[in-house]
Rosetta silent file (secondary structure, phi, psi, omega in degrees, C-alpha in Angstrom):
SEQUENCE: MSEALTGLRVQPPAAEAATTRPETPAPEAVTRDAVTDRPDAVTGRPEAPAPEAVTGRPGTALGPSAPDAGHRRPAARKARRLGPGRGVPFGRLLGPALLIAVWWAASAAGFLDPRILSGPGTVIATAGDLVADGRLQGNVLISLQRAGLGLLFGVLAGVAAAVLAGLSRTGEYLVDGPLQIKRAIPSLAMLPLLILWLGIGEQMKVTVIALGVAVNMYINTYASLTGIDSRHVELAEVLGLSRWRFLRKVVLPGSLPGFFVGLRLGVTSAWLGLIVVEQINATSGIGYMMFQAQQYAQSDVIIVGLVAYGIFGFSSDALVRAIERRALSWRRTLAG
SCORE:     score description
SCORE:     0.000 S_00000001
   1 L     0.000  -59.631  162.857    0.476   -0.036   -0.025 S_00000001
   2 L  -102.959   27.777  169.928    2.799    2.521    0.709 S_00000001
   3 L  -105.497  -40.860  179.101    4.323    1.622   -2.446 S_00000001
   4 L   -76.614    5.488  150.248    1.377    2.378   -4.209 S_00000001
   5 L  -104.949    3.864 -176.804    1.202    5.921   -2.821 S_00000001
   6 L  -110.613    7.838  147.393    4.461    6.739   -3.125 S_00000001
   7 L   -95.319   14.311 -177.480    3.796    6.011   -6.808 S_00000001
   8 L  -115.110  130.746  170.462    1.255    8.605   -6.618 S_00000001
   9 L  -135.034  144.777  167.843    2.535   11.501   -7.505 S_00000001
  10 L   -31.554  133.211 -176.718    0.777   15.048   -6.347 S_00000001
  11 L  -108.076  122.289  151.907   -0.793   17.444   -9.728 S_00000001
  12 L   -93.963  162.007 -172.884   -0.010   20.441   -8.420 S_00000001
  13 L   -39.518  121.138  162.988   -2.945   23.273   -8.890 S_00000001
  14 L   -38.067  141.621 -169.902   -4.100   25.248  -12.352 S_00000001
  15 H   -51.138  -38.069 -158.756   -2.492   28.576  -12.743 S_00000001
  16 H   -70.211   -5.909 -170.117   -6.365   29.258  -12.773 S_00000001
  17 H   -98.083  -27.399 -142.657   -7.255   27.654   -9.224 S_00000001
  18 H   -73.149  -26.212 -155.354   -3.901   29.106   -8.066 S_00000001
  19 L  -105.917  115.720  155.730   -4.833   33.123   -8.828 S_00000001
  20 L   -74.894   65.347 -176.172   -8.239   33.693   -7.196 S_00000001
  21 L  -114.813  153.155 -176.052   -8.977   37.335   -9.055 S_00000001
  22 L   -91.119  179.165 -150.257  -12.277   37.852  -10.005 S_00000001
  23 L   -66.357  123.271   98.096  -13.000   38.266  -13.754 S_00000001
  24 L    21.932  104.185  168.386  -12.660   41.901  -15.288 S_00000001
  25 L   -75.412  122.030  177.790  -15.744   42.933  -16.926 S_00000001
  26 L   -53.198  131.933 -165.704  -15.809   43.699  -20.217 S_00000001
  27 H   -54.232  -32.714  170.838  -15.908   47.712  -21.425 S_00000001
  28 H   -61.906  -10.442 -173.157  -19.323   46.689  -23.416 S_00000001
  29 H   -84.562  -26.166 -163.987  -20.654   45.392  -20.029 S_00000001
  30 L  -110.768  117.438 -172.811  -20.295   48.826  -18.381 S_00000001
  31 L   -87.057 -151.897 -169.430  -23.170   51.469  -19.189 S_00000001
  32 L   -79.504  -77.557 -140.518  -24.441   54.697  -18.253 S_00000001
  33 H   -62.817  -68.002 -139.982  -27.123   53.010  -16.150 S_00000001
  34 H   -91.611   32.810  176.785  -24.122   50.931  -14.307 S_00000001
  35 H  -140.234  -23.785  138.571  -22.159   54.220  -13.455 S_00000001
  36 H   -65.428  -13.063  165.613  -24.821   56.387  -12.451 S_00000001
  37 L   -97.151  -38.598 -168.718  -26.347   54.117  -10.512 S_00000001
  38 L  -150.196   69.948  167.053  -23.258   52.129   -8.673 S_00000001
  39 H   -33.285  -55.071 -142.125  -19.884   54.416   -9.037 S_00000001
  40 H   -98.716   56.235  167.541  -18.367   52.314   -6.575 S_00000001
  41 H  -127.610  -12.834  161.653  -18.592   49.353   -8.896 S_00000001
  42 L  -109.977  -16.014  166.923  -16.036   51.038  -11.079 S_00000001
  43 L  -109.702  -21.775  152.650  -13.673   52.707   -8.990 S_00000001
  44 L   118.575   -8.392 -175.373  -13.672   50.939   -6.289 S_00000001
  45 L  -122.941  155.351 -173.305  -14.687   53.043   -3.302 S_00000001
  46 L   -53.681  162.808  126.150  -18.013   53.465   -1.532 S_00000001
  47 L   -48.424  118.367 -178.292  -20.081   56.041   -2.231 S_00000001
  48 L   -61.885  167.287  169.691  -20.239   58.415   -0.069 S_00000001
  49 L  -100.253  143.111 -157.634  -23.435   59.561    1.536 S_00000001
  50 L   -52.204  145.291  176.045  -25.631   62.304    1.203 S_00000001
  51 H   -59.249  -51.942  168.630  -25.258   65.651    3.930 S_00000001
  52 H   -24.272  -74.120  145.832  -29.159   64.258    4.151 S_00000001
  53 H    -6.657  -86.289  171.726  -28.100   61.446    5.465 S_00000001
  54 H   -67.007  -70.013 -162.339  -25.621   62.257    8.081 S_00000001
  55 L   -76.222  -43.195 -164.033  -27.362   65.235   10.131 S_00000001
  56 L   118.458  -54.467  131.388  -30.731   64.813    9.454 S_00000001
  57 L   -17.608   85.391  146.326  -30.366   69.081    7.745 S_00000001
  58 L     0.437  120.842 -165.903  -30.409   69.633    4.309 S_00000001
  59 L    64.891  -11.166 -162.012  -26.837   70.677    2.985 S_00000001
  60 L  -104.387 -179.021 -166.961  -25.058   70.691    6.246 S_00000001
  61 L  -111.781  -79.227  147.854  -22.170   67.747    7.367 S_00000001
  62 L   -46.791  151.568  152.750  -22.769   67.246   10.924 S_00000001
  63 L   120.950 -146.661 -177.167  -24.847   66.316   13.095 S_00000001
  64 L   -87.557 -148.856 -141.772  -27.091   62.449   13.718 S_00000001
  65 L  -129.001  166.623 -150.314  -28.559   61.202   11.166 S_00000001
  66 L   -73.627  161.734  158.148  -32.484   62.152    9.188 S_00000001
  67 L   -52.310  154.175  165.869  -35.410   61.045   10.690 S_00000001
  68 L   -68.982  151.013  148.233  -37.167   57.871    8.842 S_00000001
  69 L   -35.811  -25.438  145.911  -39.705   59.175    6.637 S_00000001
  70 L  -113.134   38.488  168.307  -42.751   58.771    8.085 S_00000001
  71 L   -86.801   75.806  146.408  -41.734   60.766   11.182 S_00000001
  72 L  -111.987 -167.336 -168.738  -42.548   64.369   10.484 S_00000001
  73 L   -48.017  151.658  172.451  -42.174   67.553   11.467 S_00000001
  74 L   -63.148  135.603  161.571  -45.046   69.323   13.617 S_00000001
  75 L   -69.031 -167.976  170.747  -46.020   72.111   10.829 S_00000001
  76 L  -126.324 -161.504 -131.086  -45.514   75.386   12.307 S_00000001
  77 L   -91.841  135.003  159.262  -48.012   77.603   13.877 S_00000001
  78 L   -80.445  176.426 -151.629  -49.961   79.787   11.376 S_00000001
  79 L   -97.676  159.795 -162.030  -48.997   83.688   11.546 S_00000001
  80 L  -114.601  108.979 -151.284  -51.516   85.537   13.519 S_00000001
  81 L   -62.059  168.424 -166.787  -53.361   88.197   11.690 S_00000001
  82 L  -160.811  -12.759  157.817  -53.170   91.598   13.559 S_00000001
  83 L   -81.250 -159.269  138.881  -54.510   94.182   11.327 S_00000001
  84 L   -48.183   -1.487  172.016  -58.364   94.732   10.547 S_00000001
  85 L    75.190  148.070 -152.299  -58.994   92.600    8.319 S_00000001
  86 L   -93.934  140.690  153.185  -60.394   92.741    4.528 S_00000001
  87 L   -65.062  113.581 -163.702  -63.158   94.896    4.038 S_00000001
  88 L   -66.992  120.798  162.884  -66.914   94.491    3.487 S_00000001
  89 L   -35.493  134.734 -176.891  -68.466   96.137    0.293 S_00000001
  90 L    67.718   -1.531  164.629  -71.234   98.992    2.053 S_00000001
  91 H   -10.913  -56.437  179.345  -69.378   98.014    5.411 S_00000001
  92 H   -28.939  -59.317 -176.270  -70.351  101.908    6.598 S_00000001
  93 H   -48.240    0.950 -161.345  -73.627  101.115    6.409 S_00000001
  94 H   -88.095  -62.597  163.438  -73.564   98.946    9.039 S_00000001
  95 H   -12.975  -77.113 -160.917  -73.272  101.518   11.901 S_00000001
  96 H  -106.740   45.556  115.771  -76.376  103.840   11.245 S_00000001
  97 H   -78.102  -20.415  177.556  -78.525  100.869   10.141 S_00000001
  98 H   -88.802  -14.389  168.604  -78.267   99.719   12.916 S_00000001
  99 H   -69.118  -12.175 -153.206  -79.081  103.131   14.579 S_00000001
 100 H  -104.302  -15.238  174.375  -82.088  103.625   12.805 S_00000001
 101 H   -95.611  -27.815  151.954  -83.391   99.983   13.923 S_00000001
 102 H   -72.434  -42.513  179.476  -83.258  101.243   17.929 S_00000001
 103 H   -77.090  -44.502  169.311  -84.764  103.761   17.018 S_00000001
 104 H   -14.056  -69.487 -159.072  -87.690  102.267   15.421 S_00000001
 105 H   -56.714  -38.452  169.111  -87.661   99.524   17.624 S_00000001
 106 H   -43.640  -85.620 -157.337  -87.704  102.813   20.801 S_00000001
 107 H   -68.218  -20.245 -178.295  -90.786  104.115   19.250 S_00000001
 108 H   -71.317  -28.164  175.743  -92.671  100.966   18.580 S_00000001
 109 L   -90.277   25.178  171.152  -92.621   99.919   21.838 S_00000001
 110 L    97.989   -8.381  169.943  -93.615  103.204   23.020 S_00000001
 111 L   -76.874  -32.200 -162.898  -90.382  104.563   24.903 S_00000001
 112 L  -105.937  112.695  160.188  -89.970  107.841   22.656 S_00000001
 113 L   -38.928  151.365  173.282  -92.674  110.779   23.412 S_00000001
 114 L   -78.136  -42.369 -158.038  -93.904  111.918   19.774 S_00000001
 115 L   -70.068  -44.547 -179.707  -93.871  115.244   21.006 S_00000001
 116 L   -65.487  -39.287 -164.255  -90.196  115.095   21.856 S_00000001
 117 L  -161.203   88.393 -150.646  -89.014  112.809   19.057 S_00000001
 118 L   -68.385  161.270  163.680  -91.043  111.595   16.264 S_00000001
 119 L   -85.012  153.910  166.097  -90.520  107.589   14.989 S_00000001
 120 L   -41.922  -35.669   62.750  -89.426  106.936   11.951 S_00000001
 121 L    52.338 -100.181  135.101  -92.128  106.205   10.901 S_00000001
 122 L   -50.254    2.911 -167.755  -93.797  109.489   11.030 S_00000001
 123 L   -94.398  -39.463 -161.572  -90.327  111.061    9.865 S_00000001
 124 L   -92.324 -104.102 -156.880  -90.610  109.476    6.012 S_00000001
 125 H   -50.020  -24.540  172.833  -93.906  110.379    5.881 S_00000001
 126 H   -83.063   16.700  177.203  -94.079  114.404    6.855 S_00000001
 127 H  -120.838  -15.450 -167.160  -90.103  113.924    4.011 S_00000001
 128 H   -94.152   -9.165 -161.298  -92.741  112.461    1.336 S_00000001
 129 H   -81.846  -53.097 -172.046  -95.447  115.633    2.365 S_00000001
 130 H   -57.046  -48.619 -162.925  -92.194  118.351    1.716 S_00000001
 131 H   -52.084  -29.958 -166.693  -91.219  116.716   -1.094 S_00000001
 132 H   -78.067  -22.754  169.231  -94.611  117.049   -2.745 S_00000001
 133 H   -90.199  -32.820  147.625  -95.248  120.029   -1.979 S_00000001
 134 H   118.092   25.853  167.880  -91.884  121.003   -3.581 S_00000001
 135 L   -60.547  -79.704 -152.177  -90.199  122.220    0.037 S_00000001
 136 H   -73.773   -8.535  166.728  -87.852  120.261    1.142 S_00000001
 137 H   -73.654  -47.313  171.897  -85.901  120.152   -2.737 S_00000001
 138 H   -52.760  -71.393  148.758  -86.110  123.879   -3.450 S_00000001
 139 H    15.830  -76.583  176.851  -84.201  123.951    0.422 S_00000001
 140 H   -39.180  -55.627 -176.393  -81.671  121.537   -0.495 S_00000001
 141 H   -97.169    3.965  172.323  -80.277  122.866   -3.390 S_00000001
 142 H   -89.668  -33.716 -166.883  -79.750  126.769   -2.233 S_00000001
 143 H   -50.572  -68.760 -177.044  -78.343  124.551    0.682 S_00000001
 144 H   -55.162    1.999 -153.929  -75.999  122.661   -1.307 S_00000001
 145 H  -120.217  -44.500  170.788  -74.850  126.037   -3.738 S_00000001
 146 H   -36.162  -62.275 -151.797  -74.254  127.430   -0.133 S_00000001
 147 H   -71.665  -38.848 -141.480  -71.884  124.672    0.900 S_00000001
 148 H   -88.178  -39.260  157.365  -70.384  123.584   -2.228 S_00000001
 149 H   -35.820 -102.772  -71.696  -69.128  127.846   -3.179 S_00000001
 150 H   -94.512  -25.754 -171.202  -68.150  128.212    0.653 S_00000001
 151 H   -61.256  -52.770 -178.821  -66.204  124.639    0.111 S_00000001
 152 H   -68.644  -16.633  174.179  -64.519  125.658   -2.876 S_00000001
 153 H   -79.858  -54.321 -161.156  -63.400  129.124   -2.208 S_00000001
 154 H   -58.957  -56.494 -140.636  -62.120  127.247    1.112 S_00000001
 155 H   -71.042  -25.677 -166.909  -60.078  124.605   -0.531 S_00000001
 156 H   -42.171  -58.096  162.500  -58.709  127.015   -3.397 S_00000001
 157 H   -27.798  -58.454 -173.250  -57.530  129.842   -0.453 S_00000001
 158 H   -78.519  -24.335  176.188  -55.810  126.547    1.868 S_00000001
 159 H   -99.753  -18.784  103.683  -54.192  125.353   -0.201 S_00000001
 160 H    22.105 -110.539 -151.979  -52.941  128.407   -1.460 S_00000001
 161 H   -84.051  -28.033  167.501  -51.297  129.440    1.188 S_00000001
 162 H   -40.585  -61.039  164.416  -50.109  125.892    1.924 S_00000001
 163 H   -22.659  -93.705 -116.424  -47.599  126.133   -0.973 S_00000001
 164 H   -64.077  -37.484 -169.702  -46.652  129.482   -0.751 S_00000001
 165 H   -68.545  -21.550 -168.764  -46.013  128.682    3.184 S_00000001
 166 L   -70.676  -64.433 -165.341  -44.565  124.921    2.095 S_00000001
 167 L   -77.564  -49.317 -179.140  -41.788  126.060   -0.463 S_00000001
 168 L  -117.248  156.575  177.942  -40.684  128.981    0.716 S_00000001
 169 H   -80.559  -25.795 -173.890  -39.339  130.668    3.877 S_00000001
 170 H   -63.865  -46.638 -178.635  -40.385  134.189    3.387 S_00000001
 171 H   -46.110  -59.515  161.384  -44.100  132.646    2.573 S_00000001
 172 H   -33.829  -37.860 -169.143  -43.832  130.721    6.181 S_00000001
 173 H   -83.760  -38.061  174.765  -42.939  133.340    7.893 S_00000001
 174 H   -94.196   19.274 -109.356  -45.903  135.725    6.465 S_00000001
 175 H  -133.746  -71.766 -164.041  -48.052  133.128    6.401 S_00000001
 176 L   -95.990  -57.612 -164.856  -48.068  130.341    8.907 S_00000001
 177 L   -77.288    6.413  175.609  -48.536  132.798   12.182 S_00000001
 178 L  -109.369  -39.530  164.716  -51.155  134.503   11.044 S_00000001
 179 H   -52.421  -56.506 -161.378  -53.048  131.307    9.572 S_00000001
 180 H   -49.500  -69.344  179.269  -51.917  129.764   13.400 S_00000001
 181 H   -33.550  -50.605 -133.801  -53.696  132.380   15.136 S_00000001
 182 H   -89.937   -5.035 -172.087  -56.806  132.648   12.836 S_00000001
 183 L   -87.956  -13.503   83.859  -56.615  128.462   13.884 S_00000001
 184 L    21.228  -78.967 -175.101  -57.124  129.317   17.492 S_00000001
 185 L   -63.718  119.051  167.524  -59.816  131.997   16.906 S_00000001
 186 L   -88.631  153.685 -170.204  -63.622  129.740   15.523 S_00000001
 187 L   -97.919    4.919  139.978  -64.825  131.099   12.717 S_00000001
 188 L   -63.324  -34.733  160.566  -68.091  131.355   14.305 S_00000001
 189 L   -70.530   32.510  153.647  -66.985  133.549   16.839 S_00000001
 190 L  -122.375    4.522 -162.121  -66.022  135.942   13.952 S_00000001
 191 L   -87.636  -24.198  173.238  -69.660  136.108   12.727 S_00000001
 192 H   -61.971  -44.710 -176.724  -70.410  139.491   14.596 S_00000001
 193 H   -73.187  -16.298  155.456  -67.635  140.910   12.918 S_00000001
 194 H  -115.415   -2.301  121.959  -68.394  139.585    9.492 S_00000001
 195 H   -39.164  -31.797 -144.093  -72.243  140.602    9.842 S_00000001
 196 H  -100.521  -57.522  160.121  -70.911  144.227   10.344 S_00000001
 197 L   -82.895  -10.857  162.931  -68.592  143.979    7.322 S_00000001
 198 L   -85.100  -57.385  168.442  -70.732  141.779    4.619 S_00000001
 199 L   114.213  169.499 -175.693  -74.111  142.109    6.376 S_00000001
 200 L  -101.254   49.595  142.425  -76.170  138.785    6.677 S_00000001
 201 L   -55.566 -154.799  152.477  -76.450  138.470    3.275 S_00000001
 202 L   -78.577  -45.469  176.344  -74.986  135.506    0.855 S_00000001
 203 H  -113.745   24.667  123.872  -71.505  136.454    1.453 S_00000001
 204 H   -49.342  -33.858  176.437  -71.539  136.205    4.521 S_00000001
 205 H   -51.486  -54.839 -159.529  -73.173  132.887    4.302 S_00000001
 206 H   -88.433  -28.357  164.333  -70.235  131.692    2.279 S_00000001
 207 H   -74.700  -13.188  170.037  -67.516  133.205    3.648 S_00000001
 208 H   -58.077  -50.137 -132.880  -67.928  131.858    7.064 S_00000001
 209 H   -87.823  -35.277 -167.140  -68.385  128.214    5.370 S_00000001
 210 H   -49.335  -48.644 -116.292  -64.904  129.036    3.057 S_00000001
 211 H   -76.599  -56.465 -161.958  -62.670  130.687    6.148 S_00000001
 212 H   -31.403  -43.483 -158.107  -63.494  127.278    8.092 S_00000001
 213 H   -63.000  -41.806 -167.020  -62.805  124.876    4.863 S_00000001
 214 H   -60.752  -50.590 -160.391  -59.189  126.879    4.213 S_00000001
 215 H   -66.458  -24.082  166.301  -57.896  126.615    7.812 S_00000001
 216 H   -68.802  -43.365  176.386  -58.467  122.681    7.299 S_00000001
 217 H   -57.144  -89.008  171.519  -56.694  122.888    4.180 S_00000001
 218 H   -11.446  -56.951 -155.088  -53.967  124.838    4.847 S_00000001
 219 H   -65.367  -32.877  177.283  -53.234  123.409    8.467 S_00000001
 220 H   -81.752  -40.567  178.149  -52.922  119.217    6.422 S_00000001
 221 H   -75.282  -16.007  166.055  -51.559  120.129    3.394 S_00000001
 222 H   -40.581  -47.369 -161.187  -48.777  122.172    5.068 S_00000001
 223 H   -81.839  -42.181  173.463  -48.235  119.588    7.517 S_00000001
 224 H   -85.657  -25.430  171.409  -47.498  117.169    4.475 S_00000001
 225 H   -64.814  -15.039 -176.440  -45.614  119.584    2.370 S_00000001
 226 H   -93.605  -14.409 -118.951  -42.903  119.912    5.363 S_00000001
 227 H  -125.272  -37.152 -171.173  -43.384  116.784    6.065 S_00000001
 228 L   -72.471  174.675 -145.242  -41.584  114.971    2.676 S_00000001
 229 L   -96.042  126.180 -173.270  -38.304  113.466    3.050 S_00000001
 230 H   -48.809  -21.878  170.138  -35.589  116.205    2.409 S_00000001
 231 H   -81.364   19.516  175.305  -33.604  113.735    0.460 S_00000001
 232 H   -89.009  -24.755  162.901  -35.987  113.792   -1.909 S_00000001
 233 H   -43.895  -51.896 -126.039  -35.420  117.524   -2.789 S_00000001
 234 H   -72.305  -74.688  171.674  -32.009  117.071   -2.344 S_00000001
 235 H   -54.818  -76.208 -162.670  -31.848  114.240   -5.823 S_00000001
 236 H   -35.752  -40.861 -148.577  -34.167  116.655   -7.753 S_00000001
 237 H   -66.684  -64.327 -163.843  -31.386  119.354   -7.277 S_00000001
 238 H   -31.493  -66.171 -171.884  -28.825  116.293   -8.653 S_00000001
 239 H   -23.459  -52.108 -141.353  -31.054  115.458  -11.033 S_00000001
 240 H    90.321    3.013 -165.613  -31.393  118.901  -12.578 S_00000001
 241 L   -76.154  157.704  154.381  -35.859  118.751  -13.166 S_00000001
 242 L   -31.419 -174.730  135.244  -37.252  122.095  -13.457 S_00000001
 243 L   -60.477  -38.317 -165.673  -39.621  123.745  -11.119 S_00000001
 244 L   -67.991  -54.450 -165.096  -42.608  122.425  -12.648 S_00000001
 245 L   -45.130  -45.700 -160.727  -41.062  118.540  -12.961 S_00000001
 246 H   -77.120  -43.138  175.516  -40.095  118.872   -9.194 S_00000001
 247 H   -47.751  -29.763 -174.325  -43.323  119.904   -8.261 S_00000001
 248 H   -58.237  -47.435 -140.776  -44.928  117.025  -10.744 S_00000001
 249 H   -83.702  -59.377  160.443  -42.882  114.915   -9.368 S_00000001
 250 H  -107.936  -40.992 -165.343  -42.297  115.231   -5.576 S_00000001
 251 H   -86.365  -35.615 -166.586  -44.160  118.089   -3.981 S_00000001
 252 L   -78.420  -57.773 -155.994  -48.209  117.138   -5.526 S_00000001
 253 L   -65.840  -12.048 -159.165  -47.887  112.939   -4.363 S_00000001
 254 L   -76.337   31.201 -138.218  -45.938  113.600   -0.820 S_00000001
 255 L  -163.164  -71.700  173.231  -48.587  116.745   -0.435 S_00000001
 256 H    11.958  -88.966 -168.716  -51.707  113.924   -1.762 S_00000001
 257 H   -33.551  -86.226  150.161  -51.784  112.162    1.419 S_00000001
 258 H    -3.853  -38.493 -175.901  -52.434  115.302    3.195 S_00000001
 259 H   -73.738  -39.994 -147.155  -54.644  117.077    0.632 S_00000001
 260 H  -122.150  -22.985  137.342  -57.613  114.676    1.172 S_00000001
 261 H   -18.248  -81.791  143.121  -57.046  114.552    5.185 S_00000001
 262 H     3.659  -87.741 -178.444  -57.523  118.308    4.696 S_00000001
 263 H   -51.695  -35.994  173.388  -60.650  117.850    2.491 S_00000001
 264 H   -69.842  -64.221  177.527  -62.648  115.555    4.776 S_00000001
 265 H   -38.550  -47.594 -177.407  -62.320  117.949    7.686 S_00000001
 266 H   -37.646  -70.659 -162.990  -62.856  120.593    5.124 S_00000001
 267 H   -41.279  -44.785 -171.608  -66.315  119.137    4.012 S_00000001
 268 H   -86.884   -1.446  160.910  -67.509  118.023    7.109 S_00000001
 269 H   -92.621  113.602   35.180  -66.740  121.803    8.404 S_00000001
 270 H   -70.537  -13.693  138.513  -68.697  123.222    5.666 S_00000001
 271 H   -50.512  -39.635 -162.162  -71.804  121.532    6.708 S_00000001
 272 L   -83.007  -23.830 -164.310  -70.980  122.319   10.506 S_00000001
 273 L  -104.784   -6.054 -175.423  -70.744  125.967    9.150 S_00000001
 274 L   -85.156  -31.061  167.060  -74.151  125.942    6.779 S_00000001
 275 L   -86.547   14.388  101.760  -76.163  125.176   10.018 S_00000001
 276 L   -14.006  -95.076 -143.886  -74.966  127.727   11.369 S_00000001
 277 L   -72.791   13.333 -165.954  -75.262  130.793    9.166 S_00000001
 278 L  -102.575  -53.557  162.863  -78.533  128.936    7.766 S_00000001
 279 L   -72.477    0.741  137.310  -80.199  129.836   10.833 S_00000001
 280 L   -94.019  118.224  125.131  -79.519  134.234   10.673 S_00000001
 281 L    66.429   50.361  169.573  -81.646  135.858    9.656 S_00000001
 282 L  -108.511  156.458 -173.806  -82.228  133.268    6.100 S_00000001
 283 L  -100.856  -30.955 -135.907  -85.193  133.406    4.266 S_00000001
 284 L  -141.054  156.124 -159.801  -84.174  129.824    2.298 S_00000001
 285 L   139.999  101.927  150.084  -82.403  126.752    3.802 S_00000001
 286 H   -37.393  -63.060  170.151  -82.506  123.222    5.317 S_00000001
 287 H   -24.986  -47.029 -178.632  -81.397  125.391    7.677 S_00000001
 288 H   -60.786  -69.778 -147.160  -84.053  127.668    7.680 S_00000001
 289 H   -66.104  -16.710  151.184  -86.867  125.026    7.331 S_00000001
 290 H   -57.093  -70.180 -146.621  -85.527  124.173   11.104 S_00000001
 291 H   -74.927  -19.609 -169.580  -85.438  126.888   12.511 S_00000001
 292 L  -103.819  -42.557  175.889  -89.236  127.836   11.286 S_00000001
 293 L   -70.335  -23.822 -169.421  -90.273  124.227   12.376 S_00000001
 294 L   -86.245   -5.970  167.489  -88.267  124.399   15.597 S_00000001
 295 L  -107.689  159.308   -8.420  -90.716  127.698   16.393 S_00000001
 296 L   -52.127  -14.879  165.568  -93.557  125.417   15.846 S_00000001
 297 L    64.276   70.575  158.764  -92.179  122.619   17.508 S_00000001
 298 L  -113.151  108.372 -151.922  -92.423  120.362   14.754 S_00000001
 299 H   -62.761  -51.055 -160.113  -89.995  117.797   15.864 S_00000001
 300 H   -42.931  -72.183 -123.119  -90.344  115.598   12.425 S_00000001
 301 H   -63.068   -5.713 -173.159  -89.961  118.031   10.110 S_00000001
 302 H   -69.478  -75.297 -160.200  -86.551  119.266   12.291 S_00000001
 303 H   -77.109    8.917  151.594  -85.122  115.633   12.079 S_00000001
 304 H   -72.388  -73.627  174.377  -85.915  115.310    8.264 S_00000001
 305 H    -9.478  -74.516  176.519  -84.101  118.318    8.201 S_00000001
 306 H   -48.883  -76.471 -142.030  -80.609  116.183   10.318 S_00000001
 307 H   -74.888  -14.103  140.132  -81.065  113.435    8.650 S_00000001
 308 H   -66.918  -16.531  168.823  -80.726  115.614    5.332 S_00000001
 309 L  -101.518 -112.929 -140.441  -76.858  116.895    6.646 S_00000001
 310 L    -8.317  -32.300 -157.790  -76.426  113.645    7.872 S_00000001
 311 H   -95.993    6.054 -172.677  -77.091  111.460    4.800 S_00000001
 312 H   -83.432  -38.745 -176.217  -75.313  114.870    2.672 S_00000001
 313 H   -44.062  -67.616 -162.701  -71.921  114.270    5.344 S_00000001
 314 H   -36.935  -31.143  140.607  -72.154  110.889    4.799 S_00000001
 315 H   -61.320  -37.971  153.478  -71.792  111.220    1.434 S_00000001
 316 H   -46.423  -52.141 -148.934  -69.806  113.382    1.003 S_00000001
 317 H  -111.340  -81.749  150.081  -67.048  112.083    2.792 S_00000001
 318 H     2.358  -23.210  154.160  -67.639  108.434    1.119 S_00000001
 319 H   -62.681  -62.149 -159.183  -66.699  110.711   -1.854 S_00000001
 320 H   -74.855  -25.133 -163.492  -63.505  112.442   -0.872 S_00000001
 321 H   -74.894  -46.868 -162.637  -62.441  108.284    0.866 S_00000001
 322 H   -48.096  -43.508 -172.791  -63.141  106.764   -2.923 S_00000001
 323 H   -67.398  -18.808  171.820  -61.361  109.296   -4.409 S_00000001
 324 H   -61.291   -9.921  -63.259  -58.775  109.512   -2.455 S_00000001
 325 H   158.502  -54.933  119.512  -58.430  105.714   -3.042 S_00000001
 326 H     1.524 -112.041  161.106  -57.545  106.224   -6.144 S_00000001
 327 L   -49.109  -30.085 -171.484  -55.477  108.968   -6.658 S_00000001
 328 L  -130.463   39.116 -174.549  -53.431  107.124   -3.995 S_00000001
 329 L   -76.809  -36.079  167.905  -53.539  103.546   -5.048 S_00000001
 330 L   -60.894   26.180  161.373  -49.539  102.778   -4.939 S_00000001
 331 L  -107.999  165.755 -177.513  -49.879  103.363   -1.251 S_00000001
 332 L  -124.093  133.152 -174.542  -50.771   99.827    1.032 S_00000001
 333 L  -153.767  153.435  167.278  -52.574  100.727    3.863 S_00000001
 334 L   -59.407  -19.806 -173.085  -54.951   99.639    6.781 S_00000001
 335 L   -83.722  -14.940  141.113  -57.762  101.620    5.226 S_00000001
 336 L    88.715    0.000    0.000  -57.385   99.009    2.758 S_00000001
């Protein structure tokens, strides 16, 4: 047996078995998809993990691993609204409508004495009678004419004085002082002197209204003019703007906000002055109609006049607001 074993020779392993190297793939086997999907298959180096897998935050290279896809972060809290919110069309009519409803309910329940304050039904019936005989229309037209003339002259005078005082030091020294003194003196306090100068005709009535409007226009427009940023003026000087272009490009946009504030106050002042002057030896107008109703204790006619004044004031203020919104559409304010 030993001889048989010695006769056997151990055969050396083949070269292929001795070297166990991995077979290199043919170049055709390496495609674009393989390179894109498995870069380590070509380079022999493991692919670097994405920053999100290392940190859990996009774009960083430090930190713990990202949470699983199933665990989402809590949603951010919704920003709390601090402004007044969106406007509602004709929302300003809600307050007057509520006031009329309370008045109507109190009158129907018997809480109001008809001799002192007539109910809405009686007032509407009286207004119909005044319209039927033409008294209301005639007095309304005369009152509108007086208020319109006073408003026109007051706006022109106030704006002219504000421009003169706001764009010139000499004008400021000459104009601002007297108008600030007039501001401290109510227009109604000047009635005795104006009656002495102008009499009791239409000139005095329109002048009283115009004085009240002019002061409001001047104060607000002048404040807006002097509040223009001086850097805008310096820029206009560097650009070499002419006086006309400076007024159109810098002064006008800068003064419009104050102008519209003064116009709203001026409209209100016009109606207030109209109420007073129409009760001073007048022969027509809403105030005259109310004064005559007072002599005969006709509370329903007085309330018709008050309602007419209120409608005119509310409508004119709404008109100025609409013009202001259109003219200052470049501003974003809480007013909407």
